[in-house]
XYZ file of C-alpha atoms in Angstrom:
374
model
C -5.414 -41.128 -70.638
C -9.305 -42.330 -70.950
C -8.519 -45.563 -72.448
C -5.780 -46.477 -69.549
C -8.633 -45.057 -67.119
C -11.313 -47.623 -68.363
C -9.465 -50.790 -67.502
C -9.471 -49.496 -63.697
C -13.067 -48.585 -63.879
C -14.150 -52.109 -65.025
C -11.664 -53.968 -62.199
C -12.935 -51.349 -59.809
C -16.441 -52.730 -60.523
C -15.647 -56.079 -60.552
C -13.874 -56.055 -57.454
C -17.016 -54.069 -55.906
C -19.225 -56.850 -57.179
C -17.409 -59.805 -55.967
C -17.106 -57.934 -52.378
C -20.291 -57.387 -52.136
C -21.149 -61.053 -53.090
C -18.831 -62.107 -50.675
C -20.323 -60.325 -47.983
C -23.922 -61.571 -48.532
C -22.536 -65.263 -49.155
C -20.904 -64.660 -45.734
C -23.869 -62.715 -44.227
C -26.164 -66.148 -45.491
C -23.837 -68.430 -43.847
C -24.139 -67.040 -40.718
C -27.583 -66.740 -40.800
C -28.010 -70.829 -41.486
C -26.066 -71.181 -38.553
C -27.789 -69.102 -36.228
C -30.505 -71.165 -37.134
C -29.472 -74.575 -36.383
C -28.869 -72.794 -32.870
C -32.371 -71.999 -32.791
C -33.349 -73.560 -29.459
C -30.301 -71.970 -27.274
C -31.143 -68.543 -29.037
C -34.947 -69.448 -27.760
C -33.821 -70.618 -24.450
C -31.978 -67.358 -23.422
C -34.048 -64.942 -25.263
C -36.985 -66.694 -22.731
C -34.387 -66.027 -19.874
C -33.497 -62.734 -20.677
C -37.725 -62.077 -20.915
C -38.195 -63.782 -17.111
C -35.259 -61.449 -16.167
C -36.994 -58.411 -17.791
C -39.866 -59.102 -15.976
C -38.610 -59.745 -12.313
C -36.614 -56.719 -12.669
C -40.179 -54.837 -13.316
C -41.526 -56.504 -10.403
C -39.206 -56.789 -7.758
C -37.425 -52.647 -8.413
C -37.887 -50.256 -6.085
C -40.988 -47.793 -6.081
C -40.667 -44.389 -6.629
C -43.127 -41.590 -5.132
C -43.443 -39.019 -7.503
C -44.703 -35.391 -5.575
C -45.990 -32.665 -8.327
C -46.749 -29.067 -7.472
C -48.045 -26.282 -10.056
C -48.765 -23.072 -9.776
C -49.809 -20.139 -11.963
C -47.312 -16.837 -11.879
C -48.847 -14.132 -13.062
C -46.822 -10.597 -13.428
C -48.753 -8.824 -15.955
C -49.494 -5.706 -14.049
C -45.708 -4.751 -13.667
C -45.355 -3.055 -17.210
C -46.830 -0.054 -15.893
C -46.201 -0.830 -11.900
C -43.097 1.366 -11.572
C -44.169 4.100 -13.818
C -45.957 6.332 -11.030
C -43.359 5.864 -8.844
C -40.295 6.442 -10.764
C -42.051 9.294 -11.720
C -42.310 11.071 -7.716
C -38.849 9.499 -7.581
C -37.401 11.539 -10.213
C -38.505 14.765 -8.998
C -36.717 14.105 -5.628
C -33.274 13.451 -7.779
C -34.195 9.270 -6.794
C -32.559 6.976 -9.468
C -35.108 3.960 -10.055
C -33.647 0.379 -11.493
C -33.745 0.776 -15.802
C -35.932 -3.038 -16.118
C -38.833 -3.473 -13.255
C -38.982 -7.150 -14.462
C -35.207 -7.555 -13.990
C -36.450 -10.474 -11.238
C -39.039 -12.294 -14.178
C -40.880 -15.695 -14.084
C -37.949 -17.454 -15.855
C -35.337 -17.097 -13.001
C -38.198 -18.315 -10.702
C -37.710 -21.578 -12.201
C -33.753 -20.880 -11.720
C -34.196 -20.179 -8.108
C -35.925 -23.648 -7.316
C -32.556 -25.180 -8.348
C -30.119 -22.778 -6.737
C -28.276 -23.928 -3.584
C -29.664 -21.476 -0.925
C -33.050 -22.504 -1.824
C -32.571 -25.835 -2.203
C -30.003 -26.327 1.185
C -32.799 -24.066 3.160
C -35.031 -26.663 2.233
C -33.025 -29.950 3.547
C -31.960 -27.982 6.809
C -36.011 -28.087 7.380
C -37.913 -30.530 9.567
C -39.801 -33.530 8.337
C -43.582 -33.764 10.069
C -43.232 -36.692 12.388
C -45.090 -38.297 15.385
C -42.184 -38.893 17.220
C -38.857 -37.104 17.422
C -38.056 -34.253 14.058
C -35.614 -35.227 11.705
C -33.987 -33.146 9.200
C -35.122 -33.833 5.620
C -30.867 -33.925 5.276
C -30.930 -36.838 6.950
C -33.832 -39.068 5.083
C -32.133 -37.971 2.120
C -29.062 -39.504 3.333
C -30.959 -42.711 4.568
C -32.565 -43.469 1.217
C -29.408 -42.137 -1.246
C -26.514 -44.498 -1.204
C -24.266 -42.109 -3.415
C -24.981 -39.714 -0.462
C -23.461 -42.212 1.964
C -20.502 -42.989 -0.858
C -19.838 -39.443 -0.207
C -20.149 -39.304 3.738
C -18.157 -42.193 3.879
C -14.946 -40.405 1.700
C -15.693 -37.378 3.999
C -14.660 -39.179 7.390
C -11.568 -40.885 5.494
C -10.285 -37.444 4.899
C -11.888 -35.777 7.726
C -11.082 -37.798 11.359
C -12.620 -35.148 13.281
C -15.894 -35.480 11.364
C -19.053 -35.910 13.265
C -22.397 -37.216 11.851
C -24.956 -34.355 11.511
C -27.097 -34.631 14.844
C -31.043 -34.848 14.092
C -31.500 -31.432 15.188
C -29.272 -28.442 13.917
C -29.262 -25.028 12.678
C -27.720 -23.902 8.901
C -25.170 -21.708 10.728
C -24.090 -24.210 13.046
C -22.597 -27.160 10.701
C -18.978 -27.520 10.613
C -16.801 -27.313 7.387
C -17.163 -31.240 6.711
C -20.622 -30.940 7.446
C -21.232 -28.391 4.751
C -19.419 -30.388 2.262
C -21.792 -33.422 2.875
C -24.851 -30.787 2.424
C -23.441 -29.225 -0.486
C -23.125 -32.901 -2.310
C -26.609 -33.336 -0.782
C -28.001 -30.628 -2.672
C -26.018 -31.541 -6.364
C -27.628 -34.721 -5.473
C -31.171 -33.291 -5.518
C -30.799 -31.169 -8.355
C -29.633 -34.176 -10.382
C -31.585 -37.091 -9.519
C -34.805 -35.999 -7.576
C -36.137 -32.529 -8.911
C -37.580 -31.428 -12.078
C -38.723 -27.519 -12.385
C -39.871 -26.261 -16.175
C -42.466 -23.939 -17.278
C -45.698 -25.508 -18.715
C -47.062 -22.941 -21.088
C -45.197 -19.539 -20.735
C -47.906 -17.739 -22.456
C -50.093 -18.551 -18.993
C -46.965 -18.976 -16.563
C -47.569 -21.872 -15.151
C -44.935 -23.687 -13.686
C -44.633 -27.232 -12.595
C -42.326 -28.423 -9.642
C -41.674 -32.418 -9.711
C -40.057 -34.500 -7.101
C -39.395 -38.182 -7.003
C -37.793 -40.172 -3.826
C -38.125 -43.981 -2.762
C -39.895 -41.925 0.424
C -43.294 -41.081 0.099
C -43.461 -38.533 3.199
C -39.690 -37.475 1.766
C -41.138 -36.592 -1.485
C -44.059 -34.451 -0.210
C -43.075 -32.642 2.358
C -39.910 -31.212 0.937
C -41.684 -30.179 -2.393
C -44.088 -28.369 -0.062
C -41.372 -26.719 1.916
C -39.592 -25.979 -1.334
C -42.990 -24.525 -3.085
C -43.335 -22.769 0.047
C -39.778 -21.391 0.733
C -39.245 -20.179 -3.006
C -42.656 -18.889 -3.794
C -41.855 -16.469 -0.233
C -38.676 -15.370 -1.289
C -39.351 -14.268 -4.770
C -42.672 -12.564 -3.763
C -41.059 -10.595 -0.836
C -37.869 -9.627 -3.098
C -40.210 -8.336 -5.381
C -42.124 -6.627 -2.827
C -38.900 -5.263 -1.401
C -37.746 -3.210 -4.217
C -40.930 -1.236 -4.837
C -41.090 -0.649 -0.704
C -38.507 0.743 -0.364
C -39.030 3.219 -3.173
C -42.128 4.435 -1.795
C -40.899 4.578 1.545
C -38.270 6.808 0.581
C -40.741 8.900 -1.324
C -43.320 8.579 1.940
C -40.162 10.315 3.510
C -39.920 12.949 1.351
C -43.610 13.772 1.960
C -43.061 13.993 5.618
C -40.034 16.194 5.334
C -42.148 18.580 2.971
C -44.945 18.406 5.300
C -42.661 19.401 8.195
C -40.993 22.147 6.317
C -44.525 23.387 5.199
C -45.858 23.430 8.709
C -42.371 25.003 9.951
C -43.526 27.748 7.767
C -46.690 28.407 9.035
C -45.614 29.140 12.446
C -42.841 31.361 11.099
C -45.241 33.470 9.313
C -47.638 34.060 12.011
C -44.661 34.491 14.595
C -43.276 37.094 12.104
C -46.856 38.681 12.118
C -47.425 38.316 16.007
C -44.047 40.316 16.530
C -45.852 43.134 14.311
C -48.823 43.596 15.830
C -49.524 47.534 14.609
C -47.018 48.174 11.774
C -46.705 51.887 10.298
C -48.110 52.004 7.002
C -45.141 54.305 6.249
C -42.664 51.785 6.436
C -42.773 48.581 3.846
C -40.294 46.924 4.625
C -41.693 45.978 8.198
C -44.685 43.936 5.777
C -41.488 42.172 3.729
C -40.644 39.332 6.395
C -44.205 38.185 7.221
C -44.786 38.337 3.507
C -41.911 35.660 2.551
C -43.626 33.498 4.994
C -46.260 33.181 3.541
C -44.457 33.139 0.311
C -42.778 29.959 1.726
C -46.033 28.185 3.181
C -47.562 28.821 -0.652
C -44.742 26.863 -1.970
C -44.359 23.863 0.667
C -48.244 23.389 0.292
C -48.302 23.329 -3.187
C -44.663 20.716 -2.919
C -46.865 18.866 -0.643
C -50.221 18.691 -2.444
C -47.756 17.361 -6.140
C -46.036 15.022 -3.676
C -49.199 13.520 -1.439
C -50.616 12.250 -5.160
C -47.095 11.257 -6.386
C -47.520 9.305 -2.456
C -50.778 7.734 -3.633
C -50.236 6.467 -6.971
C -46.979 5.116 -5.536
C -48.796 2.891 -3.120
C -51.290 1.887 -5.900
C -48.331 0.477 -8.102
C -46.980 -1.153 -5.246
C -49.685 -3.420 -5.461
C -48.990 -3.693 -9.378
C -46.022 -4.577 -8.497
C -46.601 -7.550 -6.462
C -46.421 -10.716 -8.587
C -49.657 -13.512 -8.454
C -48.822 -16.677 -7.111
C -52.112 -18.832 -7.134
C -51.308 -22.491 -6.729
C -53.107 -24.972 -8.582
C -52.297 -28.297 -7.101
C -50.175 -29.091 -4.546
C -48.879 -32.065 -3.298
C -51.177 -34.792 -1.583
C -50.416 -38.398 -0.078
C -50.984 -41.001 -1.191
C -48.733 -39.430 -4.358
C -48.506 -41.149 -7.796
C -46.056 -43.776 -8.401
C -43.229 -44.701 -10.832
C -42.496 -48.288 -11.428
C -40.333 -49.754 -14.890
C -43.275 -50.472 -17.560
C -43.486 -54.928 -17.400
C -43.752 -54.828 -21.355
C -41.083 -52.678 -21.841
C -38.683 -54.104 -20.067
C -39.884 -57.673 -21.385
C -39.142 -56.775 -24.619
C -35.590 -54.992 -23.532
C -34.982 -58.490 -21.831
C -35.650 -60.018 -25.161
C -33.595 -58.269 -27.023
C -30.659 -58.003 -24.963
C -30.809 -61.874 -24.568
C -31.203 -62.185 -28.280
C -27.751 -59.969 -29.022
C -26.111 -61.490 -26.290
C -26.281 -64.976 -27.582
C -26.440 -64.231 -30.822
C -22.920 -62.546 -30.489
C -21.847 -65.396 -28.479
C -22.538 -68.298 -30.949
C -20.664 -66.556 -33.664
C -17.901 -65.296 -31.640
C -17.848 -68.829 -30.583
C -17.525 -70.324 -34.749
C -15.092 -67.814 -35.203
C -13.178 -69.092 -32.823
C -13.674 -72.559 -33.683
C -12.982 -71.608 -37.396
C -9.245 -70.175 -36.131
C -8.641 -73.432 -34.047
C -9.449 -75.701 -37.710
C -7.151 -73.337 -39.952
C -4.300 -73.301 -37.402
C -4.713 -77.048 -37.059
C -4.827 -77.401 -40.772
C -1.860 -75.594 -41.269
C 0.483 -77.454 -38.474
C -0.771 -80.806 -40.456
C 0.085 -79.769 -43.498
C 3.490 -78.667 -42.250
């Protein structure tokens, strides 16, 4: 078996040798003729360098609006501890994870659609009549007016949104164009991420052709989030301690309830016989009840208290750091860059050409050949 096996190995060799010499024989030929072709190669690489460059020069500017802004939640470890604490004595269940809502679904809520539709049904800031920021998107984004255009075909009865319209008030058609609108932003126009998490700062990015289009929606969207997360947060822990802050009144109530039971229970005894006991035993429970409600009241009034102090734990910091301001920076394709891409594209191209073109040429001799022969 090994000394049939050799014979292969050697012919498998052989043949791997002469392939491979082959190939670079092949490889060199082409590479003499791509350089006889020297000047066209030079002639369209220089084009495709000129077209590199007036593509630089000539494409569109972008306005690039960038807000960041520090989060800071550390005081909501312990902001819920007091208060699920005067909550549990009342039987009050209290949610199992305070920081349910964190700093990572912040930066999930700048791209959600309510956020990010409340934001385009806003006003731009204009001299002259308001326009919704809806419809400068839809001015400046021609995929936007691809799809408004597919939305009358299907739709006959559609009607352009008017300049000046509420959220609640656009029709079904309307709402279709809005919600492509807003796929449209979270796509092509916004960035959100999180700096440096061990700091929580987060960094909001916009870029538009417009330059008042960039920076007043990343303000209203800055503004519009930032609200809504702080008052949701603010929301859970008030309405705990308003519950609790109606348990103290009810206590309170009962306890001063009490009080004028027990002195209407002694007022209706004025002179009682010492003989009998049991005329002390109902003016005595009163006051057996006041004892109790005051001493309710006096646990609950400094459950109360601490309650309202981790309500203000519980609020999260939002301190901005920089906020958008015109005239914003700008984004432009890099000259060199796209020289060189130019270049290189130009090179390929004709490069690919030329021997695509001797292959060709080669086919056209053999077939010709071959018909002479015959």
């Amino acid at each position: 078996m090994k000394k049939q096996a050799d014979p292969i190995v050697v012919q498998d060799k052989s043949m791997t040798t002469a392939s491979l010499g082959e190939f670079i024989l092949s490889a060199r030929s082409w590479f003499i003729y791509l350089k006889s072709k020297w000047l066209i190669i030079l002639l369209i690489t220089v084009l495709g360098i000129g077209l590199g460059i007036t593509y630089s020069l000539t494409a569109t500017r972008k306005y690039i609006a960038k807000a960041t802004f520090v989060l800071d939640e550390s005081g909501q470890d312990n902001g819920l501890s007091a208060l699920s604490g005067g909550l549990s004595m009342l039987g009050v269940s209290t949610p199992g994870d305070a920081n349910l809502f964190a700093g990572d679904n912040l930066v999930w809520l700048y791209t959600s659609d309510k956020m990010i539709g409340e934001t385009l049904m806003q006003y731009m800031d204009s001299l002259t009549k308001p326009k919704l920021l809806l419809l400068k998107l839809l001015e400046i984004d021609e995929d936007l007016q691809k799809t408004e255009k597919k939305i009358k075909k299907k739709d006959k009865n559609y009607t352009p949104i008017p300049e000046q319209i509420a959220l609640e008030d656009l029709t079904v058609s309307q709402r279709r164009l809005l919600n492509a609108a807003i796929s449209i932003i979270r796509k092509n126009y916004l960035t959100v991420k999180t700096e440096d998490k061990t700091t929580g700062i987060i960094s909001v990015t916009f870029t538009s052709k417009s330059e008042p289009f960039s920076e007043q929606f990343t303000k209203e969207l800055v503004e519009r989030v930032n609200t809504f997360y702080y008052n949701t947060k603010i929301k859970k822990a008030s309405e705990q301690v308003a519950i609790l802050q109606k348990k103290v009144d009810e206590v309170n109530a009962a306890m001063f309830s009490s009080m004028t039971e027990a002195a209407v229970a002694t007022d209706n005894i004025p002179f009682p016989n010492p003989a009998l006991q049991t005329l002390k035993v109902q003016p005595q429970r009163k006051v057996v009840d006041v004892q109790v409600n005051s001493s309710i009241y006096t646990v609950m009034v400094q459950q109360l208290e601490a309650a309202k102090i981790s309500l203000a734990k519980e609020a999260p910091l939002i301190q901005m750091i920089d906020d958008p301001k015109l005239p914003l920076a700008t984004s432009k394709p890099n000259l060199v860059i796209f020289s060189i891409l130019g270049a290189f594209l130009a090179f390929f191209i004709s490069s690919s050409a030329l021997i695509a073109k001797k292959y060709y040429d080669q086919i056209l001799q053999e077939s010709k050949t071959i018909n002479e022969t015959k």
